[in-house]
Amino acid sequence: MEETYLLNVEGVKKKILHGGQGELPKLQDGSKFTFHFQTLKDDFERTVIDDSREAGMPMEIIVGKMFKLEIWETLLSSMRIGEVAEFWCDAIHTGMYALVSRGMRRIAEGRDPLEGQKHRCGMGNMFDYHSTGYDDLDELQRTPQPLIFIMELFRVRAARGGLSEQEQLGQPAQLLLPAQVEDPSAYKRDTWAMSKEEKLAAVPVLHSEGNRLVLRREFAQAAAKYQEAVICLRNLQAKEKPWEDGWLKLESLVTPLVLNYCQCQLELGEYYEVLEHTTELLQKHNDNAKAYFKRAKAHAAVWNEREAREDFQRVAHLDPSMAAAVKKELKQLGERMRKKHVEDRKRYQGLFQSSQGL
């Protein structure tokens, strides 16, 4: 389901990725949720922070036991057995995530989750320690930010060891298996649960679908396909050592997808987004003529004349075959700037004459 809707909670959005079964579970203190989850940053690449499947064990929460990340109890209470849902949570709900994640990671590593921790509330411990022991969690602790949680609820046990209504009916929930990548629309639903091989298989499918949508001038939809492919590759790249062979091979697949995404954004008039992503790409690949060309066009569109001219000149230097296209763009830029200067002079003259009349 593509529709996004708000829970009756400030700073939370929910999107159902796969529908569940039956009614919402009836909960009381002592009820236990068992679920898998994935935590992502709310950035272009949807950077994965934690994944319970990779840790090799599901998560459990007991209702009413003061779990540090209180919003999770609210999110799970909105789900049916077998449901997979994506939740966007504002920073007001995610400030304690770094501490919760630290504990979960230590358990997965076979360590004491409370190792070195004083008997104080979670917030007190946050201020006592400068580091969680994990660089990415330290960043979250320093700069609280919105996070995305993808959750799959597969068991609810009622208080006192009872089973949920679904389990009482003899319908134990099973883990959702990753779908084979055949239809790009089906791919998006289960991205978070895919294996490495399935993510790699999804990329050319999404790339091709994006190209088809561009030919139909459906740029927003095409951009979404390219972005999903980049997310797949970045998730895989996060498991490789930067600048080593595996990382570089994936980066070679990422670059054309980002450029295609930027071209769509140029067509949609999202010039500042183009500036952001081309600049980020050029920080890694400062010899990419196509990235300079797209950034130059974005600069020109927002009247950054000096920056546009510098980037166009870099393009001509890096790729002489693009010299004709650069010459054409520079001519158009000059004409637009002259026209703008004339219009500005007329506007200022009108303002001056009006003030004189007063």
PDB file of N, CA and C in Angstrom, residues 14-84:
ATOM      1  N   LYS A  14       2.888   6.559   9.339  1.00  0.00           N
ATOM      2  CA  LYS A  14       2.911   5.113   9.126  1.00  0.00           C
ATOM      3  C   LYS A  14       2.545   4.797   7.690  1.00  0.00           C
ATOM      4  N   LYS A  15       3.259   3.814   7.127  1.00  0.00           N
ATOM      5  CA  LYS A  15       2.931   3.306   5.799  1.00  0.00           C
ATOM      6  C   LYS A  15       2.948   1.780   5.861  1.00  0.00           C
ATOM      7  N   ILE A  16       1.862   1.153   5.488  1.00  0.00           N
ATOM      8  CA  ILE A  16       1.787  -0.313   5.503  1.00  0.00           C
ATOM      9  C   ILE A  16       2.446  -0.851   4.241  1.00  0.00           C
ATOM     10  N   LEU A  17       3.443  -1.717   4.420  1.00  0.00           N
ATOM     11  CA  LEU A  17       4.127  -2.326   3.284  1.00  0.00           C
ATOM     12  C   LEU A  17       3.541  -3.690   2.939  1.00  0.00           C
ATOM     13  N   HIS A  18       3.006  -4.372   3.944  1.00  0.00           N
ATOM     14  CA  HIS A  18       2.382  -5.685   3.728  1.00  0.00           C
ATOM     15  C   HIS A  18       1.317  -5.860   4.792  1.00  0.00           C
ATOM     16  N   GLY A  19       0.105  -6.100   4.363  1.00  0.00           N
ATOM     17  CA  GLY A  19      -1.009  -6.187   5.305  1.00  0.00           C
ATOM     18  C   GLY A  19      -0.928  -7.396   6.216  1.00  0.00           C
ATOM     19  N   GLY A  20      -1.491  -7.255   7.416  1.00  0.00           N
ATOM     20  CA  GLY A  20      -1.515  -8.356   8.362  1.00  0.00           C
ATOM     21  C   GLY A  20      -2.841  -9.091   8.365  1.00  0.00           C
ATOM     22  N   GLN A  21      -3.070  -9.894   9.397  1.00  0.00           N
ATOM     23  CA  GLN A  21      -4.257 -10.733   9.496  1.00  0.00           C
ATOM     24  C   GLN A  21      -5.053 -10.373  10.740  1.00  0.00           C
ATOM     25  N   GLY A  22      -6.377 -10.504  10.639  1.00  0.00           N
ATOM     26  CA  GLY A  22      -7.239 -10.366  11.800  1.00  0.00           C
ATOM     27  C   GLY A  22      -7.350  -8.949  12.312  1.00  0.00           C
ATOM     28  N   GLU A  23      -7.819  -8.843  13.561  1.00  0.00           N
ATOM     29  CA  GLU A  23      -8.007  -7.542  14.193  1.00  0.00           C
ATOM     30  C   GLU A  23      -6.723  -7.110  14.905  1.00  0.00           C
ATOM     31  N   LEU A  24      -6.706  -5.860  15.316  1.00  0.00           N
ATOM     32  CA  LEU A  24      -5.580  -5.394  16.124  1.00  0.00           C
ATOM     33  C   LEU A  24      -5.556  -6.174  17.439  1.00  0.00           C
ATOM     34  N   PRO A  25      -4.388  -6.619  17.881  1.00  0.00           N
ATOM     35  CA  PRO A  25      -4.320  -7.376  19.143  1.00  0.00           C
ATOM     36  C   PRO A  25      -4.826  -6.534  20.315  1.00  0.00           C
ATOM     37  N   LYS A  26      -5.542  -7.201  21.243  1.00  0.00           N
ATOM     38  CA  LYS A  26      -5.991  -6.521  22.460  1.00  0.00           C
ATOM     39  C   LYS A  26      -4.910  -6.699  23.517  1.00  0.00           C
ATOM     40  N   LEU A  27      -4.345  -5.585  23.943  1.00  0.00           N
ATOM     41  CA  LEU A  27      -3.153  -5.644  24.790  1.00  0.00           C
ATOM     42  C   LEU A  27      -3.436  -5.194  26.213  1.00  0.00           C
ATOM     43  N   GLN A  28      -2.621  -5.690  27.119  1.00  0.00           N
ATOM     44  CA  GLN A  28      -2.629  -5.236  28.500  1.00  0.00           C
ATOM     45  C   GLN A  28      -1.215  -5.406  29.041  1.00  0.00           C
ATOM     46  N   ASP A  29      -0.939  -4.820  30.182  1.00  0.00           N
ATOM     47  CA  ASP A  29       0.397  -4.949  30.760  1.00  0.00           C
ATOM     48  C   ASP A  29       0.783  -6.418  30.852  1.00  0.00           C
ATOM     49  N   GLY A  30       1.988  -6.722  30.393  1.00  0.00           N
ATOM     50  CA  GLY A  30       2.475  -8.094  30.402  1.00  0.00           C
ATOM     51  C   GLY A  30       2.400  -8.771  29.050  1.00  0.00           C
ATOM     52  N   SER A  31       1.615  -8.209  28.098  1.00  0.00           N
ATOM     53  CA  SER A  31       1.587  -8.761  26.749  1.00  0.00           C
ATOM     54  C   SER A  31       2.960  -8.599  26.113  1.00  0.00           C
ATOM     55  N   LYS A  32       3.337  -9.541  25.250  1.00  0.00           N
ATOM     56  CA  LYS A  32       4.677  -9.513  24.663  1.00  0.00           C
ATOM     57  C   LYS A  32       4.610  -9.494  23.145  1.00  0.00           C
ATOM     58  N   PHE A  33       5.274  -8.498  22.538  1.00  0.00           N
ATOM     59  CA  PHE A  33       5.429  -8.423  21.088  1.00  0.00           C
ATOM     60  C   PHE A  33       6.721  -9.129  20.699  1.00  0.00           C
ATOM     61  N   THR A  34       6.689  -9.909  19.629  1.00  0.00           N
ATOM     62  CA  THR A  34       7.903 -10.450  19.025  1.00  0.00           C
ATOM     63  C   THR A  34       7.924  -9.993  17.575  1.00  0.00           C
ATOM     64  N   PHE A  35       9.025  -9.388  17.165  1.00  0.00           N
ATOM     65  CA  PHE A  35       9.043  -8.752  15.839  1.00  0.00           C
ATOM     66  C   PHE A  35      10.474  -8.609  15.337  1.00  0.00           C
ATOM     67  N   HIS A  36      10.589  -8.419  14.035  1.00  0.00           N
ATOM     68  CA  HIS A  36      11.854  -8.023  13.433  1.00  0.00           C
ATOM     69  C   HIS A  36      11.761  -6.544  13.089  1.00  0.00           C
ATOM     70  N   PHE A  37      12.907  -5.882  13.085  1.00  0.00           N
ATOM     71  CA  PHE A  37      12.896  -4.456  12.776  1.00  0.00           C
ATOM     72  C   PHE A  37      14.152  -4.080  12.000  1.00  0.00           C
ATOM     73  N   GLN A  38      14.045  -2.974  11.306  1.00  0.00           N
ATOM     74  CA  GLN A  38      15.192  -2.342  10.670  1.00  0.00           C
ATOM     75  C   GLN A  38      15.099  -0.854  10.964  1.00  0.00           C
ATOM     76  N   THR A  39      16.214  -0.250  11.335  1.00  0.00           N
ATOM     77  CA  THR A  39      16.261   1.176  11.628  1.00  0.00           C
ATOM     78  C   THR A  39      17.086   1.867  10.550  1.00  0.00           C
ATOM     79  N   LEU A  40      16.541   2.954   9.978  1.00  0.00           N
ATOM     80  CA  LEU A  40      17.208   3.671   8.906  1.00  0.00           C
ATOM     81  C   LEU A  40      17.241   5.161   9.203  1.00  0.00           C
ATOM     82  N   LYS A  41      18.254   5.834   8.666  1.00  0.00           N
ATOM     83  CA  LYS A  41      18.272   7.288   8.699  1.00  0.00           C
ATOM     84  C   LYS A  41      17.280   7.831   7.677  1.00  0.00           C
ATOM     85  N   ASP A  42      16.785   9.014   7.942  1.00  0.00           N
ATOM     86  CA  ASP A  42      15.885   9.671   7.008  1.00  0.00           C
ATOM     87  C   ASP A  42      16.717  10.515   6.041  1.00  0.00           C
ATOM     88  N   ASP A  43      17.566   9.827   5.256  1.00  0.00           N
ATOM     89  CA  ASP A  43      18.378  10.521   4.265  1.00  0.00           C
ATOM     90  C   ASP A  43      18.098   9.938   2.888  1.00  0.00           C
ATOM     91  N   PHE A  44      18.708  10.501   1.872  1.00  0.00           N
ATOM     92  CA  PHE A  44      18.476  10.066   0.491  1.00  0.00           C
ATOM     93  C   PHE A  44      18.730   8.571   0.328  1.00  0.00           C
ATOM     94  N   GLU A  45      19.780   8.095   0.969  1.00  0.00           N
ATOM     95  CA  GLU A  45      20.171   6.702   0.805  1.00  0.00           C
ATOM     96  C   GLU A  45      19.532   5.774   1.829  1.00  0.00           C
ATOM     97  N   ARG A  46      18.732   6.331   2.752  1.00  0.00           N
ATOM     98  CA  ARG A  46      18.083   5.537   3.792  1.00  0.00           C
ATOM     99  C   ARG A  46      19.108   4.597   4.444  1.00  0.00           C
ATOM    100  N   THR A  47      20.149   5.206   4.967  1.00  0.00           N
ATOM    101  CA  THR A  47      21.261   4.466   5.552  1.00  0.00           C
ATOM    102  C   THR A  47      20.768   3.556   6.673  1.00  0.00           C
ATOM    103  N   VAL A  48      21.133   2.265   6.594  1.00  0.00           N
ATOM    104  CA  VAL A  48      20.701   1.292   7.602  1.00  0.00           C
ATOM    105  C   VAL A  48      21.577   1.431   8.842  1.00  0.00           C
ATOM    106  N   ILE A  49      20.941   1.566   9.990  1.00  0.00           N
ATOM    107  CA  ILE A  49      21.647   1.646  11.274  1.00  0.00           C
ATOM    108  C   ILE A  49      21.669   0.280  11.959  1.00  0.00           C
ATOM    109  N   ASP A  50      20.506  -0.342  12.061  1.00  0.00           N
ATOM    110  CA  ASP A  50      20.396  -1.661  12.691  1.00  0.00           C
ATOM    111  C   ASP A  50      19.429  -2.532  11.903  1.00  0.00           C
ATOM    112  N   ASP A  51      19.646  -3.836  11.968  1.00  0.00           N
ATOM    113  CA  ASP A  51      18.774  -4.795  11.284  1.00  0.00           C
ATOM    114  C   ASP A  51      18.749  -6.069  12.129  1.00  0.00           C
ATOM    115  N   SER A  52      17.605  -6.370  12.724  1.00  0.00           N
ATOM    116  CA  SER A  52      17.536  -7.521  13.634  1.00  0.00           C
ATOM    117  C   SER A  52      17.767  -8.836  12.904  1.00  0.00           C
ATOM    118  N   ARG A  53      17.451  -8.892  11.612  1.00  0.00           N
ATOM    119  CA  ARG A  53      17.705 -10.130  10.861  1.00  0.00           C
ATOM    120  C   ARG A  53      19.204 -10.390  10.741  1.00  0.00           C
ATOM    121  N   GLU A  54      19.968  -9.337  10.512  1.00  0.00           N
ATOM    122  CA  GLU A  54      21.413  -9.522  10.419  1.00  0.00           C
ATOM    123  C   GLU A  54      21.996  -9.890  11.778  1.00  0.00           C
ATOM    124  N   ALA A  55      21.390  -9.358  12.846  1.00  0.00           N
ATOM    125  CA  ALA A  55      21.851  -9.716  14.189  1.00  0.00           C
ATOM    126  C   ALA A  55      21.516 -11.168  14.525  1.00  0.00           C
ATOM    127  N   GLY A  56      20.583 -11.759  13.774  1.00  0.00           N
ATOM    128  CA  GLY A  56      20.262 -13.173  13.943  1.00  0.00           C
ATOM    129  C   GLY A  56      19.239 -13.484  15.011  1.00  0.00           C
ATOM    130  N   MET A  57      18.530 -12.438  15.503  1.00  0.00           N
ATOM    131  CA  MET A  57      17.503 -12.720  16.499  1.00  0.00           C
ATOM    132  C   MET A  57      16.438 -11.638  16.453  1.00  0.00           C
ATOM    133  N   PRO A  58      15.165 -12.030  16.714  1.00  0.00           N
ATOM    134  CA  PRO A  58      14.095 -11.038  16.744  1.00  0.00           C
ATOM    135  C   PRO A  58      14.130 -10.234  18.030  1.00  0.00           C
ATOM    136  N   MET A  59      13.338  -9.193  18.056  1.00  0.00           N
ATOM    137  CA  MET A  59      13.234  -8.323  19.222  1.00  0.00           C
ATOM    138  C   MET A  59      11.965  -8.664  19.980  1.00  0.00           C
ATOM    139  N   GLU A  60      11.998  -8.507  21.306  1.00  0.00           N
ATOM    140  CA  GLU A  60      10.803  -8.712  22.121  1.00  0.00           C
ATOM    141  C   GLU A  60      10.604  -7.511  23.046  1.00  0.00           C
ATOM    142  N   ILE A  61       9.357  -7.090  23.197  1.00  0.00           N
ATOM    143  CA  ILE A  61       8.999  -6.008  24.114  1.00  0.00           C
ATOM    144  C   ILE A  61       7.812  -6.467  24.943  1.00  0.00           C
ATOM    145  N   ILE A  62       7.875  -6.253  26.233  1.00  0.00           N
ATOM    146  CA  ILE A  62       6.756  -6.569  27.120  1.00  0.00           C
ATOM    147  C   ILE A  62       6.032  -5.269  27.458  1.00  0.00           C
ATOM    148  N   VAL A  63       4.741  -5.229  27.209  1.00  0.00           N
ATOM    149  CA  VAL A  63       3.946  -4.020  27.423  1.00  0.00           C
ATOM    150  C   VAL A  63       3.959  -3.632  28.894  1.00  0.00           C
ATOM    151  N   GLY A  64       4.172  -2.332  29.154  1.00  0.00           N
ATOM    152  CA  GLY A  64       4.115  -1.816  30.518  1.00  0.00           C
ATOM    153  C   GLY A  64       5.391  -1.972  31.302  1.00  0.00           C
ATOM    154  N   LYS A  65       6.484  -2.422  30.673  1.00  0.00           N
ATOM    155  CA  LYS A  65       7.743  -2.639  31.394  1.00  0.00           C
ATOM    156  C   LYS A  65       8.727  -1.492  31.212  1.00  0.00           C
ATOM    157  N   MET A  66       8.220  -0.307  30.813  1.00  0.00           N
ATOM    158  CA  MET A  66       9.035   0.903  30.717  1.00  0.00           C
ATOM    159  C   MET A  66      10.217   0.739  29.774  1.00  0.00           C
ATOM    160  N   PHE A  67       9.977   0.173  28.592  1.00  0.00           N
ATOM    161  CA  PHE A  67      11.019   0.085  27.581  1.00  0.00           C
ATOM    162  C   PHE A  67      11.509   1.491  27.257  1.00  0.00           C
ATOM    163  N   LYS A  68      12.818   1.668  27.152  1.00  0.00           N
ATOM    164  CA  LYS A  68      13.393   3.015  27.012  1.00  0.00           C
ATOM    165  C   LYS A  68      12.852   3.768  25.804  1.00  0.00           C
ATOM    166  N   LEU A  69      12.618   3.058  24.709  1.00  0.00           N
ATOM    167  CA  LEU A  69      12.115   3.711  23.502  1.00  0.00           C
ATOM    168  C   LEU A  69      10.597   3.531  23.472  1.00  0.00           C
ATOM    169  N   GLU A  70       9.902   4.386  24.197  1.00  0.00           N
ATOM    170  CA  GLU A  70       8.471   4.196  24.427  1.00  0.00           C
ATOM    171  C   GLU A  70       7.658   4.182  23.133  1.00  0.00           C
ATOM    172  N   ILE A  71       8.117   4.900  22.120  1.00  0.00           N
ATOM    173  CA  ILE A  71       7.332   5.003  20.892  1.00  0.00           C
ATOM    174  C   ILE A  71       7.163   3.647  20.217  1.00  0.00           C
ATOM    175  N   TRP A  72       8.101   2.704  20.438  1.00  0.00           N
ATOM    176  CA  TRP A  72       7.972   1.395  19.792  1.00  0.00           C
ATOM    177  C   TRP A  72       6.719   0.668  20.253  1.00  0.00           C
ATOM    178  N   GLU A  73       6.379   0.791  21.515  1.00  0.00           N
ATOM    179  CA  GLU A  73       5.163   0.152  22.011  1.00  0.00           C
ATOM    180  C   GLU A  73       3.938   0.713  21.294  1.00  0.00           C
ATOM    181  N   THR A  74       3.940   2.025  21.057  1.00  0.00           N
ATOM    182  CA  THR A  74       2.835   2.662  20.327  1.00  0.00           C
ATOM    183  C   THR A  74       2.767   2.168  18.894  1.00  0.00           C
ATOM    184  N   LEU A  75       3.918   2.085  18.236  1.00  0.00           N
ATOM    185  CA  LEU A  75       3.953   1.644  16.841  1.00  0.00           C
ATOM    186  C   LEU A  75       3.430   0.213  16.711  1.00  0.00           C
ATOM    187  N   LEU A  76       3.924  -0.674  17.563  1.00  0.00           N
ATOM    188  CA  LEU A  76       3.533  -2.080  17.477  1.00  0.00           C
ATOM    189  C   LEU A  76       2.054  -2.267  17.814  1.00  0.00           C
ATOM    190  N   SER A  77       1.514  -1.417  18.671  1.00  0.00           N
ATOM    191  CA  SER A  77       0.102  -1.521  19.036  1.00  0.00           C
ATOM    192  C   SER A  77      -0.817  -1.203  17.854  1.00  0.00           C
ATOM    193  N   SER A  78      -0.268  -0.584  16.804  1.00  0.00           N
ATOM    194  CA  SER A  78      -1.072  -0.250  15.626  1.00  0.00           C
ATOM    195  C   SER A  78      -1.011  -1.333  14.555  1.00  0.00           C
ATOM    196  N   MET A  79      -0.317  -2.447  14.837  1.00  0.00           N
ATOM    197  CA  MET A  79      -0.069  -3.464  13.806  1.00  0.00           C
ATOM    198  C   MET A  79      -0.853  -4.749  14.062  1.00  0.00           C
ATOM    199  N   ARG A  80      -1.146  -5.440  12.968  1.00  0.00           N
ATOM    200  CA  ARG A  80      -1.772  -6.760  13.017  1.00  0.00           C
ATOM    201  C   ARG A  80      -0.704  -7.834  12.838  1.00  0.00           C
ATOM    202  N   ILE A  81      -1.033  -9.053  13.249  1.00  0.00           N
ATOM    203  CA  ILE A  81      -0.100 -10.166  13.079  1.00  0.00           C
ATOM    204  C   ILE A  81       0.238 -10.326  11.597  1.00  0.00           C
ATOM    205  N   GLY A  82       1.533 -10.454  11.297  1.00  0.00           N
ATOM    206  CA  GLY A  82       1.979 -10.643   9.921  1.00  0.00           C
ATOM    207  C   GLY A  82       2.170  -9.349   9.152  1.00  0.00           C
ATOM    208  N   GLU A  83       1.851  -8.233   9.758  1.00  0.00           N
ATOM    209  CA  GLU A  83       1.964  -6.944   9.069  1.00  0.00           C
ATOM    210  C   GLU A  83       3.417  -6.475   9.028  1.00  0.00           C
ATOM    211  N   VAL A  84       3.778  -5.841   7.917  1.00  0.00           N
ATOM    212  CA  VAL A  84       5.052  -5.145   7.797  1.00  0.00           C
ATOM    213  C   VAL A  84       4.724  -3.681   7.566  1.00  0.00           C
TER     214      VAL A  84
END
